[in-house]
mmCIF file of C-alpha atoms and ligand atoms in Angstrom:
data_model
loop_
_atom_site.group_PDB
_atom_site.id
_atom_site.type_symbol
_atom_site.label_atom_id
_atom_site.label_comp_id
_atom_site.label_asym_id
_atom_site.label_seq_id
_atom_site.Cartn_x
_atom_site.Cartn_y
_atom_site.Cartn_z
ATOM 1 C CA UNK A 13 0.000 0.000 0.000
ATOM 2 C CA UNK A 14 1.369 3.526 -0.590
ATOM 3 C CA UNK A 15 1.495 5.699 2.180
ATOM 4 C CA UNK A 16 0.649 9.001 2.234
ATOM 5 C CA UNK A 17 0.065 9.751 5.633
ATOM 6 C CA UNK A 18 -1.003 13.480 4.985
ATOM 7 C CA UNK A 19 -3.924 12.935 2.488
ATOM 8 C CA UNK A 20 -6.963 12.272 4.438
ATOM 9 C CA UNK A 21 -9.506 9.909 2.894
ATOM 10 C CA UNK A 22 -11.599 11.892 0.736
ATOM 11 C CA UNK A 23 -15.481 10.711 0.885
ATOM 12 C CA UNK A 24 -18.758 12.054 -1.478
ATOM 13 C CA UNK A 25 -21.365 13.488 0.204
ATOM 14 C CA UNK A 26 -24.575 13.187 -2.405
ATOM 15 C CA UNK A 27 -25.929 16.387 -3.824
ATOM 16 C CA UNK A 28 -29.032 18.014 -4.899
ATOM 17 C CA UNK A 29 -28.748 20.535 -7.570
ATOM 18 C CA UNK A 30 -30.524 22.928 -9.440
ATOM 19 C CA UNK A 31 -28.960 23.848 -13.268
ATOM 20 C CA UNK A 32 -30.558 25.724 -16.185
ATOM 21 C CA UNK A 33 -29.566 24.890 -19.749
ATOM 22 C CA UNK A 34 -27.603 27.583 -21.405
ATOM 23 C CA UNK A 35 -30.753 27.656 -24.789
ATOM 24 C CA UNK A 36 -30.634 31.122 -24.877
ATOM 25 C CA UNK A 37 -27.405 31.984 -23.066
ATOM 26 C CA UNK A 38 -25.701 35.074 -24.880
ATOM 27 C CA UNK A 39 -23.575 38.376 -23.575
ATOM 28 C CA UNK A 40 -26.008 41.307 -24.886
ATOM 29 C CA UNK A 41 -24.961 43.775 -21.849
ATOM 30 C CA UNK A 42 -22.372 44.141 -19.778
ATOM 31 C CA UNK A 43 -22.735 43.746 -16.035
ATOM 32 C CA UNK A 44 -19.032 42.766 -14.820
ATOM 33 C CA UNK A 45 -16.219 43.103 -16.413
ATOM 34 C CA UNK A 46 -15.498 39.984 -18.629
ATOM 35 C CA UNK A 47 -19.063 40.774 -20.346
ATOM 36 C CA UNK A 48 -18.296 41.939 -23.906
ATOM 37 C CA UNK A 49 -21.358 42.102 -25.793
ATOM 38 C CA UNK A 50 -19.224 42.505 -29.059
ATOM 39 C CA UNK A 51 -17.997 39.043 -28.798
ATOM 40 C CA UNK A 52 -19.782 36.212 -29.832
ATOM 41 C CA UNK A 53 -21.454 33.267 -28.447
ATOM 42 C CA UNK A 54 -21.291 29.721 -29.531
ATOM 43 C CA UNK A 55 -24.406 28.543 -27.554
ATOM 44 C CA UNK A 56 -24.001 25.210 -28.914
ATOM 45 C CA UNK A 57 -20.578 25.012 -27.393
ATOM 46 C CA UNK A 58 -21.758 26.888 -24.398
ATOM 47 C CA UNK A 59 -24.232 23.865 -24.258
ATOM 48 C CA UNK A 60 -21.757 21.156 -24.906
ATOM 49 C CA UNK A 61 -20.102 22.354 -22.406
ATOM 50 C CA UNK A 62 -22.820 22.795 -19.373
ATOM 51 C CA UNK A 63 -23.677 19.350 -20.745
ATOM 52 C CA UNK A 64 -20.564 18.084 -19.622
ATOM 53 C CA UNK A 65 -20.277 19.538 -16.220
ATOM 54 C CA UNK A 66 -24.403 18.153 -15.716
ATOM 55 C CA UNK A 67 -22.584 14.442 -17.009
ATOM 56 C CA UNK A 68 -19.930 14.628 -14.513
ATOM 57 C CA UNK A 69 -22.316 15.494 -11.414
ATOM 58 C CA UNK A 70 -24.364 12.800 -12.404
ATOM 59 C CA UNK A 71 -21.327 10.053 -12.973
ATOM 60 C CA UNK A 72 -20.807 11.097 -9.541
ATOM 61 C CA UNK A 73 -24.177 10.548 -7.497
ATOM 62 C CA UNK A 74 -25.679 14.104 -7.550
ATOM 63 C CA UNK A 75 -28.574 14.654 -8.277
ATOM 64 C CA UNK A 76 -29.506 17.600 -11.081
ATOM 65 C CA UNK A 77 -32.752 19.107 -11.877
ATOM 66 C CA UNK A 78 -33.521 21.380 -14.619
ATOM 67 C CA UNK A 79 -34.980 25.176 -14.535
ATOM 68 C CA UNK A 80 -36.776 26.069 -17.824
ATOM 69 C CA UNK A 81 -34.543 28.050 -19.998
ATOM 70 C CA UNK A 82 -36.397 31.497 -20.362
ATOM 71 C CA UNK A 83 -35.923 33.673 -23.702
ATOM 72 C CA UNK A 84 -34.433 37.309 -23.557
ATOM 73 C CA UNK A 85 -32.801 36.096 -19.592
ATOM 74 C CA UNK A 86 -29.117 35.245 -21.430
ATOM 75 C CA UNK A 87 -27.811 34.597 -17.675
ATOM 76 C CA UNK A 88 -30.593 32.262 -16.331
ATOM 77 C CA UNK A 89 -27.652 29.860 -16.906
ATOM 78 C CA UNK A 90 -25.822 31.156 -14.352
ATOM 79 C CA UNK A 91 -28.436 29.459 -11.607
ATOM 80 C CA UNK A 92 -26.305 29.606 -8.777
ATOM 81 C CA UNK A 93 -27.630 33.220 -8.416
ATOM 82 C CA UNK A 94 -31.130 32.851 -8.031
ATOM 83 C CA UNK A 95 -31.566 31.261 -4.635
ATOM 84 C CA UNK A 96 -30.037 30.158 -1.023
ATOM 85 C CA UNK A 97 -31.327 26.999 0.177
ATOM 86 C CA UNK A 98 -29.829 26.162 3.966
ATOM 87 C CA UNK A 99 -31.628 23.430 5.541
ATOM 88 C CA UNK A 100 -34.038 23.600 3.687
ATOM 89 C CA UNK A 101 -34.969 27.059 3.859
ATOM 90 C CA UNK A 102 -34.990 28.926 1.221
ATOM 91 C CA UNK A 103 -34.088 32.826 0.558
ATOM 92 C CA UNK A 104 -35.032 33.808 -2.875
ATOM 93 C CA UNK A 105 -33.054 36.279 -5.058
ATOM 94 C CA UNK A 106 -33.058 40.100 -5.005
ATOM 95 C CA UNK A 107 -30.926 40.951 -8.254
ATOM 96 C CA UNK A 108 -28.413 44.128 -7.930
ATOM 97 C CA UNK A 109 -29.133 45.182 -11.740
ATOM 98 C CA UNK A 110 -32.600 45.559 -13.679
ATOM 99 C CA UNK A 111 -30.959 42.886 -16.579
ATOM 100 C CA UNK A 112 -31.284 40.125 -14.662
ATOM 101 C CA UNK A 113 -34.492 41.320 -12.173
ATOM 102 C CA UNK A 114 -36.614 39.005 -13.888
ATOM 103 C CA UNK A 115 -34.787 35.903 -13.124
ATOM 104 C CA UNK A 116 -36.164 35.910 -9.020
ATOM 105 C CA UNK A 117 -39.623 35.186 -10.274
ATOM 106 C CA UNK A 118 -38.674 32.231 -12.161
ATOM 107 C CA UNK A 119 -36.762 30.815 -9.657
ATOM 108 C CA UNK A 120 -39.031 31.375 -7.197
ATOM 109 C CA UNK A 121 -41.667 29.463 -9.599
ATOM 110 C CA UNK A 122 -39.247 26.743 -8.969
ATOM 111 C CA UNK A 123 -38.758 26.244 -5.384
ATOM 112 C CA UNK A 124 -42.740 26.829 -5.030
ATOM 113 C CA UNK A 125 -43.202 23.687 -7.024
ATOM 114 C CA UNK A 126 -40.836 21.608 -5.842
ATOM 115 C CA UNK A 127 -40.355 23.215 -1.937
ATOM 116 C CA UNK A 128 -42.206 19.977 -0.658
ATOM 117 C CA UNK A 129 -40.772 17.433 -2.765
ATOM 118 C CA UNK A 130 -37.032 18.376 -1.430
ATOM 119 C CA UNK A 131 -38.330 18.911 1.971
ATOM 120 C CA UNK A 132 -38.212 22.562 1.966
ATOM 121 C CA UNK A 133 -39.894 24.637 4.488
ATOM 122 C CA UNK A 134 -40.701 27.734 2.583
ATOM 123 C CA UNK A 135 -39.836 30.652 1.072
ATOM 124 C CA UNK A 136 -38.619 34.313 2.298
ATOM 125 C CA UNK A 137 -39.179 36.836 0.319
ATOM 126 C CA UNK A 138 -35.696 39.532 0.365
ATOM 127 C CA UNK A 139 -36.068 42.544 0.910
ATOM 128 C CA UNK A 140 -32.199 43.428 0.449
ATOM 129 C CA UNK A 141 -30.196 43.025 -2.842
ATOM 130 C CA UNK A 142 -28.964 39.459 -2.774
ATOM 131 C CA UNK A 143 -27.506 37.495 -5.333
ATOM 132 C CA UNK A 144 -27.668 34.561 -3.599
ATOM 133 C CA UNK A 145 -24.747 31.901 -4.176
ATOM 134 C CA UNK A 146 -23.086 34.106 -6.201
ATOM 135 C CA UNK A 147 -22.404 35.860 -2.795
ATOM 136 C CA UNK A 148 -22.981 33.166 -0.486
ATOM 137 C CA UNK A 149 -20.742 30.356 0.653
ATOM 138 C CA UNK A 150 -22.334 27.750 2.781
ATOM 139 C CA UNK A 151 -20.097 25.889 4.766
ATOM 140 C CA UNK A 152 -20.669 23.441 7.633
ATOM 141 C CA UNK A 153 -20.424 25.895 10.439
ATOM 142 C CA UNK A 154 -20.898 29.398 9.134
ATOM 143 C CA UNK A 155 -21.568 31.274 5.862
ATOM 144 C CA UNK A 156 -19.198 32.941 4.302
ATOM 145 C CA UNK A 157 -20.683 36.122 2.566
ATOM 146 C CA UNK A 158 -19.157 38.726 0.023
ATOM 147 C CA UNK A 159 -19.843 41.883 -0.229
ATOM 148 C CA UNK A 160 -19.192 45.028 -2.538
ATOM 149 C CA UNK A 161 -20.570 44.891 -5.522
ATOM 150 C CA UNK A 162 -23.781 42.829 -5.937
ATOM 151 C CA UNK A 163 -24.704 41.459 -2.292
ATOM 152 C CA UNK A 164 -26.091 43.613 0.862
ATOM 153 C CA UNK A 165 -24.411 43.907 3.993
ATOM 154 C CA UNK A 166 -28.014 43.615 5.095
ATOM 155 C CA UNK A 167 -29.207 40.845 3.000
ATOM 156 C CA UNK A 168 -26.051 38.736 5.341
ATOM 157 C CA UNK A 169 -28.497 39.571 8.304
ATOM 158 C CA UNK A 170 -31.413 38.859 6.352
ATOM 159 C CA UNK A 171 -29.802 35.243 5.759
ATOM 160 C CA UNK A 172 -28.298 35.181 9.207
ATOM 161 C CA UNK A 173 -32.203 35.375 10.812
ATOM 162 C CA UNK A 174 -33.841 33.041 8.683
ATOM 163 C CA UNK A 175 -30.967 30.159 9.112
ATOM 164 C CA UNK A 176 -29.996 30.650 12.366
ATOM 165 C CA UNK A 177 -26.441 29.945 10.830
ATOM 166 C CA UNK A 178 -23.165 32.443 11.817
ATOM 167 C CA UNK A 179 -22.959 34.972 8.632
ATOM 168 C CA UNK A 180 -19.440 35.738 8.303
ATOM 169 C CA UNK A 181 -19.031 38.934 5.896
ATOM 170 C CA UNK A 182 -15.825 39.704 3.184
ATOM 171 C CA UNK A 183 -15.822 42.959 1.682
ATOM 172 C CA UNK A 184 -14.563 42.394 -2.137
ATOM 173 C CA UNK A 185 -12.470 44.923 -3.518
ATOM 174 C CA UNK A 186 -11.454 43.980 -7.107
ATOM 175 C CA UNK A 187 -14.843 44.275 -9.770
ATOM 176 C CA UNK A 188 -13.555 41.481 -11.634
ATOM 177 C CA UNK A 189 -14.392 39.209 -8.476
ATOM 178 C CA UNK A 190 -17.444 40.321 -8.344
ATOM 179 C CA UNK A 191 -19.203 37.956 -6.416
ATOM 180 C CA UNK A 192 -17.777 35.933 -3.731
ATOM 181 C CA UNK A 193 -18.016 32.570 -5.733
ATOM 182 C CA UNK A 194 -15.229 33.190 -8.251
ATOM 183 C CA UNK A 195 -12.935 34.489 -5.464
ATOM 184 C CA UNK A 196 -13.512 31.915 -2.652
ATOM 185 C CA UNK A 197 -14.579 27.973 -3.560
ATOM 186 C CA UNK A 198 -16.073 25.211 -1.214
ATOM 187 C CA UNK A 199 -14.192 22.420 -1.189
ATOM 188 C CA UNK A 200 -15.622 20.518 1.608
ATOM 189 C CA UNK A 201 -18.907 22.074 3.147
ATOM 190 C CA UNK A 202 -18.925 19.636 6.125
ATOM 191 C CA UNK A 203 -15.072 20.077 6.615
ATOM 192 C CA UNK A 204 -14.869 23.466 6.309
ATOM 193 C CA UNK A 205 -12.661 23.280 3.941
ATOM 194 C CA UNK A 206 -11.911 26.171 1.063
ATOM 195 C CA UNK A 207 -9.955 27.975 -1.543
ATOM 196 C CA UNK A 208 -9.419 31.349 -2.051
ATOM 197 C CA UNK A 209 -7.281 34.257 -3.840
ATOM 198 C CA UNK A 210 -6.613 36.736 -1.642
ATOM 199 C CA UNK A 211 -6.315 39.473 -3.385
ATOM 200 C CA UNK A 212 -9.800 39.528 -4.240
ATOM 201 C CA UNK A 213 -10.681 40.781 -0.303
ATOM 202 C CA UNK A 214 -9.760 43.756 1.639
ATOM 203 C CA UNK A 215 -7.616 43.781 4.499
ATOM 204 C CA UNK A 216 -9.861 43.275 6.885
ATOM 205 C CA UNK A 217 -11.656 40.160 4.935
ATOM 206 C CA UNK A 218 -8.353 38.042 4.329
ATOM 207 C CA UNK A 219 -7.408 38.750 7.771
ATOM 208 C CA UNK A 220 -10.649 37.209 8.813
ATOM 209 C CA UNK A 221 -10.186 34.288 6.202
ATOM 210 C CA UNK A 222 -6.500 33.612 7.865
ATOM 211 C CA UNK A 223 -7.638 33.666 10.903
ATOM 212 C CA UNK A 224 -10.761 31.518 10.269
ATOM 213 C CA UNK A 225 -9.135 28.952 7.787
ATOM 214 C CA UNK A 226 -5.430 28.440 8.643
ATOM 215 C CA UNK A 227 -5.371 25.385 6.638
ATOM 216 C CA UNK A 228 -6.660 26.307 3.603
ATOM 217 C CA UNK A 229 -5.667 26.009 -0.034
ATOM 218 C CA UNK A 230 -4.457 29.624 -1.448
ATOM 219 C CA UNK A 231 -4.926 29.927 -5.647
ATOM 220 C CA UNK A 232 -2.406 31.898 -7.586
ATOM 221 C CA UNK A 233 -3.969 35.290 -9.556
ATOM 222 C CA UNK A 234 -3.445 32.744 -12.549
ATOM 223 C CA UNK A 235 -5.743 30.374 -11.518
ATOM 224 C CA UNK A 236 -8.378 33.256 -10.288
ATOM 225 C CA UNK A 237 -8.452 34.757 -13.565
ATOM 226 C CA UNK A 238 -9.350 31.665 -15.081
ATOM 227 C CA UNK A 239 -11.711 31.529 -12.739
ATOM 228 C CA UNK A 240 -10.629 28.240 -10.776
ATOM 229 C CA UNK A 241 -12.175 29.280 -7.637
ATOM 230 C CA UNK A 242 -15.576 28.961 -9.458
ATOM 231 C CA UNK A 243 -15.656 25.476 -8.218
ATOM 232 C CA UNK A 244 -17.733 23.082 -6.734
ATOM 233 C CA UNK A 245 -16.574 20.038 -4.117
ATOM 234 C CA UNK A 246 -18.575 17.370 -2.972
ATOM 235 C CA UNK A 247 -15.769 16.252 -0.147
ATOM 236 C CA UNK A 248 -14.054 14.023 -2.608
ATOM 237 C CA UNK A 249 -14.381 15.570 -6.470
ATOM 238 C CA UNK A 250 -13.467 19.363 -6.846
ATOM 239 C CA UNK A 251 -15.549 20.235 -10.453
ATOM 240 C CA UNK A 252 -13.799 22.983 -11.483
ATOM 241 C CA UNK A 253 -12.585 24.738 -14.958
ATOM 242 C CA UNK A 254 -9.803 23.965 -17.124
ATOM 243 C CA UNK A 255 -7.209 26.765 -16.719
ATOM 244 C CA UNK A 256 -6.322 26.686 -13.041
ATOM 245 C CA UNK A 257 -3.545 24.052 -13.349
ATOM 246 C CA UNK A 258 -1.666 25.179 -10.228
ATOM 247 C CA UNK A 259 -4.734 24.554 -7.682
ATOM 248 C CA UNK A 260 -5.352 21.150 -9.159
ATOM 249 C CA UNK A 261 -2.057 20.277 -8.507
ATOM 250 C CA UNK A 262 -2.769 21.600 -4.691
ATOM 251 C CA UNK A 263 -5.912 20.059 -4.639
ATOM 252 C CA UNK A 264 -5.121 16.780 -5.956
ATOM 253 C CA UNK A 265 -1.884 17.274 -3.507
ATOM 254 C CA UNK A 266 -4.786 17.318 -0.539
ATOM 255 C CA UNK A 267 -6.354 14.450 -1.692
ATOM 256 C CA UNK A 268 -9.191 15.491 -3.597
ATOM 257 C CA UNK A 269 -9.873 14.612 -6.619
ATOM 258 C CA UNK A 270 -10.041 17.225 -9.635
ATOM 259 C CA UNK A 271 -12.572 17.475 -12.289
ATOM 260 C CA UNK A 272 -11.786 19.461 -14.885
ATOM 261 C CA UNK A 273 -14.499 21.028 -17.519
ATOM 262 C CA UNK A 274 -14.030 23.471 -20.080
ATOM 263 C CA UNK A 275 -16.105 25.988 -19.534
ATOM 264 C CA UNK A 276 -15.024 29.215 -22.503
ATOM 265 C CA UNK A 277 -18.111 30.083 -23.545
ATOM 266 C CA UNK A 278 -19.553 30.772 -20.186
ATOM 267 C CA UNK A 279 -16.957 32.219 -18.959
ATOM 268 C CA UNK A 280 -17.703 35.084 -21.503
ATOM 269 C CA UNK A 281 -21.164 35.961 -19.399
ATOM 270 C CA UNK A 282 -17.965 36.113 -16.049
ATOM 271 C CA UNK A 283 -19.395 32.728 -14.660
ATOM 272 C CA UNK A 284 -18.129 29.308 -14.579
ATOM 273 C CA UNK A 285 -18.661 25.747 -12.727
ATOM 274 C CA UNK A 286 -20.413 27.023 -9.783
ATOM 275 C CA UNK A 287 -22.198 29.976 -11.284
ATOM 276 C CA UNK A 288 -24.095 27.078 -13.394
ATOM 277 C CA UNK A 289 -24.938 25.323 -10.024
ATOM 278 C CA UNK A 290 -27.528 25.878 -7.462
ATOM 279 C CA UNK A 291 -27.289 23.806 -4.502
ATOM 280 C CA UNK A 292 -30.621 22.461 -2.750
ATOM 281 C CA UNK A 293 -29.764 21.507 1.139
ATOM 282 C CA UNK A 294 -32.709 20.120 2.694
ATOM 283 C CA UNK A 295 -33.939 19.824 5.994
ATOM 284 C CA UNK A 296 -31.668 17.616 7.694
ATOM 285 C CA UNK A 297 -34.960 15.671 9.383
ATOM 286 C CA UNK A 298 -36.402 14.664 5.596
ATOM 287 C CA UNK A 299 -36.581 11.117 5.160
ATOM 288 C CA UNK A 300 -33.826 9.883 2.676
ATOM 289 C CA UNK A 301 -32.636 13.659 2.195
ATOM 290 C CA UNK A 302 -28.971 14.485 2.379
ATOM 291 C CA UNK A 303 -27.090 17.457 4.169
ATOM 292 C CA UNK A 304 -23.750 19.211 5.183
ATOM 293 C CA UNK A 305 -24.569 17.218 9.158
ATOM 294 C CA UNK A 306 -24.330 13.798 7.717
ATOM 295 C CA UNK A 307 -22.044 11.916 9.596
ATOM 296 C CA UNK A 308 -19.521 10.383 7.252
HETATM 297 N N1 LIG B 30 -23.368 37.610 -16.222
HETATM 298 C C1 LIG B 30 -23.669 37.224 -14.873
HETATM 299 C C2 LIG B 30 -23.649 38.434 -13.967
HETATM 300 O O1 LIG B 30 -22.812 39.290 -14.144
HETATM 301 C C3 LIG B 30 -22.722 36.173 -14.404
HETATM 302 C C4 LIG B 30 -23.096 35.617 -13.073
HETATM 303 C C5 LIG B 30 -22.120 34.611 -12.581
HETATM 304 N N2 LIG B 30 -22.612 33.937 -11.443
HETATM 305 C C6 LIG B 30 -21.938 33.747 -10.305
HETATM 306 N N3 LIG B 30 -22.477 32.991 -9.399
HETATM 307 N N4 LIG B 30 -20.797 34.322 -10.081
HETATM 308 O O2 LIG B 30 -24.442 38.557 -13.075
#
């Protein structure tokens, strides 16, 4: 047997997620700063792509389900945005700009339907701007939440009093991290385990994050900008773009196991592997039903 004392055993915790296809994905504004709406679009790669990352969640136990692609909302794709669902309670969306505004009401469609089937217990309506897991990083003992450009300080609260979870908040200072989910990713939810760049955070935030995660993995402004932090773990596969070749290496160093996906054409709307992906946590209680408490 090889022995690599230092790499803990790396175990999957099963997911429930929430995806929209990319039908009628496109860049016709710009809202952050990759956005150019003179370059264009291959949906059909843009689809290929998504396709691949739904594949590889899939081959690995998770469970996906689908929002209806709307026409004229080009970043419905980017799902990850349009609700926070913590034990099975669920804050909808507030968007910061009027392009995507619509998008709340057809998530919230959604999680009205199916609320019940995945155990939820209801819906709060926000009153602050909140772009939900764009700005919101769940983690087994607190939330991480960013700040600075889309997100509320008061939406943290908002978040804070209907979970009863710690709300931890990181002011971001650089637009092109716009939203805390392309400078920070989860690794291991349970674990508390993440990745971060720190220059995306002021002072004040990655003194917080050093003090709060000692141990955890720091990317390279190479592997930002490709947006490797825009990653999703499950406690044994990191999903993640191709690009970031220096944090694989860490994280594959830590024993978890990389999953890379090409993600170019989405990456032109500034959103990648977790942007794409809205996680579902039920109620812990619900018969069957998974969550970040699961002993493992
Ligand atoms: N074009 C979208 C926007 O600027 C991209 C959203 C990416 N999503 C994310 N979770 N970071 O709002």
């Amino acid at each position: 047997m090889p022995s690599r004392p230092q790499t803990p055993q790396r175990r999957v915790s099963p997911r429930h997620f929430l995806m929209c296809p990319p039908t009628f994905f496109d860049v016709t504004y710009a809202i952050n700063p990759w956005m150019d709406p003179r370059v264009p679009v291959d949906r059909d790669r843009a689809h290929a792509q998504w396709s691949h990352l739904v594949a590889a969640y899939e081959r690995a136990g998770h469970r996906v389900d689908l929002l209806e692609p709307v026409p004229g909302l080009p970043d419905l794709v980017f799902a990850a945005n349009g609700a926070t669902v913590v034990d099975g309670r669920t804050l909808l969306a507030r968007f910061a700009t009027p392009q995507r505004a619509a998008e709340a009401a057809v998530h919230r469609a959604w999680h009205e339907r199916s609320g019940v089937l995945y155990g939820g217990r209801g819906l709060a309506e926000p009153v602050a701007v909140n772009e939900a897991e764009g700005d919101f990083a769940v983690l087994g003992s607190v939330v991480l939440a960013g700040h600075g450009f889309r997100t509320s300080v008061a939406a943290h609260a908002e978040l804070a009093a209907l979970t009863g979870r710690e709300v931890v908040s990181l002011e971001l200072v650089d637009p092109r991290f716009y939203h805390l989910d392309v400078a920070l990713g989860v690794l291991d939810a349970a674990a508390d385990q993440v990745a971060y760049f720190p220059g995306a955070f002021s002072a004040a935030a990655q003194a917080v994050l050093a003090e709060r995660f000692p141990d955890a993995v720091l990317a390279d402004a190479e592997d930002a900008f490709a947006f490797g932090l825009n990653l999703v773990g499950d406690g044994r596969h990191v999903f993640m773009p191709t690009g970031a070749p220096h944090l694989r290496d860490a994280l594959e160093a830590r024993g978890y196991v990389p999953v890379e996906i090409d993600t170019s054409e989405l990456v032109l709307g500034g959103g990648s592997v977790k942007c794409c992906t809205q996680e579902i946590r039920p109620t812990p209680s619900t018969p069957g039903a998974t969550s970040e408490g699961d002993p493992r």
